[in-house]
PDB file of C-alpha atoms in Angstrom:
ATOM      1  CA  PHE R   1       3.118  56.871  84.311  1.00 58.00           C
ATOM      2  CA  GLN R   2       1.869  54.504  81.682  1.00 68.00           C
ATOM      3  CA  GLU R   3       3.260  51.012  82.289  1.00 73.00           C
ATOM      4  CA  ASP R   4       5.148  50.943  78.978  1.00 71.00           C
ATOM      5  CA  HIS R   5       6.781  54.272  79.897  1.00 72.00           C
ATOM      6  CA  VAL R   6       8.518  52.943  83.021  1.00 73.00           C
ATOM      7  CA  PHE R   7      11.970  51.395  82.741  1.00 76.00           C
ATOM      8  CA  GLY R   8      13.326  49.717  85.880  1.00 76.00           C
ATOM      9  CA  GLN R   9      16.817  48.393  86.554  1.00 76.00           C
ATOM     10  CA  GLU R  10      15.736  44.902  85.568  1.00 79.00           C
ATOM     11  CA  THR R  11      14.096  45.784  82.254  1.00 83.00           C
ATOM     12  CA  ASP R  12      15.612  44.609  78.997  1.00 87.00           C
ATOM     13  CA  ALA R  13      15.597  48.184  77.672  1.00 87.00           C
ATOM     14  CA  LEU R  14      17.905  49.449  80.421  1.00 88.00           C
ATOM     15  CA  ARG R  15      20.073  46.310  80.407  1.00 89.00           C
ATOM     16  CA  LYS R  16      20.544  46.778  76.648  1.00 92.00           C
ATOM     17  CA  HIS R  17      22.206  50.115  77.472  1.00 93.00           C
ATOM     18  CA  ARG R  18      24.372  48.617  80.254  1.00 90.00           C
ATOM     19  CA  HIS R  19      22.244  50.485  82.820  1.00 89.00           C
ATOM     20  CA  VAL R  20      23.392  53.837  81.407  1.00 94.00           C
ATOM     21  CA  LYS R  21      20.197  55.842  81.747  1.00 94.00           C
ATOM     22  CA  ALA R  22      21.408  58.623  79.442  1.00 96.00           C
ATOM     23  CA  ASP R  23      21.796  56.124  76.587  1.00 96.00           C
ATOM     24  CA  LEU R  24      18.254  54.817  77.076  1.00 94.00           C
ATOM     25  CA  ILE R  25      16.893  58.368  77.272  1.00 93.00           C
ATOM     26  CA  LYS R  26      18.722  59.286  74.061  1.00 95.00           C
ATOM     27  CA  GLU R  27      17.257  56.267  72.245  1.00 94.00           C
ATOM     28  CA  ILE R  28      13.720  57.089  73.399  1.00 91.00           C
ATOM     29  CA  MET R  29      14.113  60.743  72.456  1.00 91.00           C
ATOM     30  CA  GLU R  30      15.428  59.897  68.980  1.00 94.00           C
ATOM     31  CA  ARG R  31      12.605  57.416  68.392  1.00 91.00           C
ATOM     32  CA  ARG R  32      10.020  60.056  69.352  1.00 88.00           C
ATOM     33  CA  GLY R  33      11.683  62.991  67.638  1.00 90.00           C
ATOM     34  CA  TRP R  34      12.287  64.901  70.861  1.00 89.00           C
ATOM     35  CA  THR R  35      14.975  67.535  71.297  1.00 90.00           C
ATOM     36  CA  ALA R  36      17.012  68.157  74.447  1.00 91.00           C
ATOM     37  CA  GLN R  37      14.503  70.851  75.383  1.00 88.00           C
ATOM     38  CA  ASP R  38      11.615  68.366  75.245  1.00 87.00           C
ATOM     39  CA  ALA R  39      12.787  66.049  78.028  1.00 89.00           C
ATOM     40  CA  LEU R  40      13.571  66.435  81.716  1.00 90.00           C
ATOM     41  CA  PHE R  41      15.432  63.688  83.576  1.00 91.00           C
ATOM     42  CA  THR R  42      15.516  63.678  87.370  1.00 90.00           C
ATOM     43  CA  ASP R  43      17.777  61.477  89.453  1.00 90.00           C
ATOM     44  CA  ASP R  44      19.563  61.554  92.796  1.00 91.00           C
ATOM     45  CA  SER R  45      22.784  60.058  91.442  1.00 92.00           C
ATOM     46  CA  GLU R  46      25.469  62.250  89.908  1.00 94.00           C
ATOM     47  CA  ARG R  47      26.719  59.216  87.940  1.00 94.00           C
ATOM     48  CA  HIS R  48      23.396  59.226  86.042  1.00 94.00           C
ATOM     49  CA  ILE R  49      22.956  63.014  85.914  1.00 95.00           C
ATOM     50  CA  THR R  50      26.380  63.831  84.431  1.00 97.00           C
ATOM     51  CA  PRO R  51      26.002  61.857  81.168  1.00 97.00           C
ATOM     52  CA  ALA R  52      22.342  62.864  80.860  1.00 96.00           C
ATOM     53  CA  ARG R  53      23.344  66.563  80.764  1.00 97.00           C
ATOM     54  CA  LYS R  54      24.574  65.900  77.205  1.00 97.00           C
ATOM     55  CA  VAL R  55      21.192  64.454  76.193  1.00 96.00           C
ATOM     56  CA  CYS R  56      18.382  66.437  77.840  1.00 94.00           C
ATOM     57  CA  GLN R  57      17.419  68.812  80.626  1.00 92.00           C
ATOM     58  CA  VAL R  58      18.275  67.445  84.075  1.00 94.00           C
ATOM     59  CA  LEU R  59      17.306  68.036  87.675  1.00 93.00           C
ATOM     60  CA  HIS R  60      19.623  66.557  90.298  1.00 94.00           C
ATOM     61  CA  VAL R  61      17.368  65.775  93.250  1.00 93.00           C
ATOM     62  CA  SER R  62      18.334  65.060  96.836  1.00 91.00           C
ATOM     63  CA  GLY R  63      17.040  61.475  96.889  1.00 82.00           C
ATOM     64  CA  HIS R  64      14.668  59.416  99.028  1.00 83.00           C
ATOM     65  CA  GLY R  65      11.672  60.871  97.244  1.00 85.00           C
ATOM     66  CA  LEU R  66      11.118  64.359  95.917  1.00 89.00           C
ATOM     67  CA  THR R  67      10.959  67.443  98.092  1.00 92.00           C
ATOM     68  CA  PHE R  68       8.168  69.969  97.605  1.00 93.00           C
ATOM     69  CA  ALA R  69      10.704  72.359  96.050  1.00 94.00           C
ATOM     70  CA  GLU R  70      11.832  69.674  93.585  1.00 92.00           C
ATOM     71  CA  MET R  71       8.240  68.829  92.680  1.00 91.00           C
ATOM     72  CA  ASP R  72       7.562  72.535  92.169  1.00 92.00           C
ATOM     73  CA  GLU R  73      10.602  72.816  89.871  1.00 91.00           C
ATOM     74  CA  ILE R  74       9.381  69.843  87.809  1.00 90.00           C
ATOM     75  CA  LEU R  75       5.895  71.361  87.571  1.00 89.00           C
ATOM     76  CA  LYS R  76       7.327  74.713  86.456  1.00 90.00           C
ATOM     77  CA  TRP R  77       9.486  72.960  83.861  1.00 88.00           C
ATOM     78  CA  GLY R  78       6.422  71.137  82.510  1.00 85.00           C
ATOM     79  CA  GLN R  79       4.422  74.346  82.352  1.00 86.00           C
ATOM     80  CA  ARG R  80       7.223  76.133  80.471  1.00 85.00           C
ATOM     81  CA  ALA R  81       7.576  73.203  78.066  1.00 80.00           C
ATOM     82  CA  ALA R  82       3.816  73.097  77.466  1.00 79.00           C
ATOM     83  CA  ALA R  83       3.709  76.845  76.821  1.00 81.00           C
ATOM     84  CA  VAL R  84       6.467  76.558  74.225  1.00 78.00           C
ATOM     85  CA  SER R  85       5.214  73.430  72.479  1.00 69.00           C
ATOM     86  CA  GLY R  86       1.496  73.807  73.085  1.00 63.00           C
ATOM     87  CA  SER R  87       1.461  70.280  74.469  1.00 54.00           C
ATOM     88  CA  ALA R  88       1.992  68.759  77.884  1.00 49.00           C
ATOM     89  CA  GLY R  89       4.185  66.056  76.325  1.00 51.00           C
ATOM     90  CA  ALA R  90       4.494  62.452  77.428  1.00 51.00           C
ATOM     91  CA  ALA R  91       5.949  61.319  80.714  1.00 54.00           C
ATOM     92  CA  LEU R  92       8.546  58.582  80.954  1.00 52.00           C
ATOM     93  CA  GLY R  93       9.803  57.065  84.156  1.00 53.00           C
ATOM     94  CA  LEU R  94      13.073  55.384  84.960  1.00 53.00           C
ATOM     95  CA  VAL R  95      13.174  53.450  88.196  1.00 49.00           C
ATOM     96  CA  GLY R  96      16.494  53.684  89.995  1.00 48.00           C
ATOM     97  CA  ALA R  97      18.305  50.981  91.924  1.00 43.00           C
ATOM     98  CA  SER R  98      16.944  52.327  95.180  1.00 44.00           C
ATOM     99  CA  GLY R  99      13.437  51.824  93.842  1.00 44.00           C
ATOM    100  CA  GLY R 100      12.833  55.552  93.543  1.00 46.00           C
ATOM    101  CA  SER R 101      11.175  56.680  90.371  1.00 44.00           C
ATOM    102  CA  THR R 102      12.772  59.285  88.171  1.00 43.00           C
ATOM    103  CA  ALA R 103      11.160  61.024  85.275  1.00 43.00           C
TER     104      ALA R 103
END
């Protein structure tokens, strides 16, 4: 990920949204003109996944890194999105409290 596309727990951007990842995702999507179909959020925490379902596509992962099946699902999602839009899109990362990266 590009450095300015990664938002960790201690970043001002996430603190501004009271650590509600869905709110940060929504702000980023609005700023970039993305629809719910343009963004995929992955996280291992249901407390972050549930509100994000109202904002974008989600993939609830098992945690402690991604499994091969989860990585394959993300790749397939990206390929479908690229086929529809004609673009690979831009990747954003949110770093969870456990230090695991979510995109």
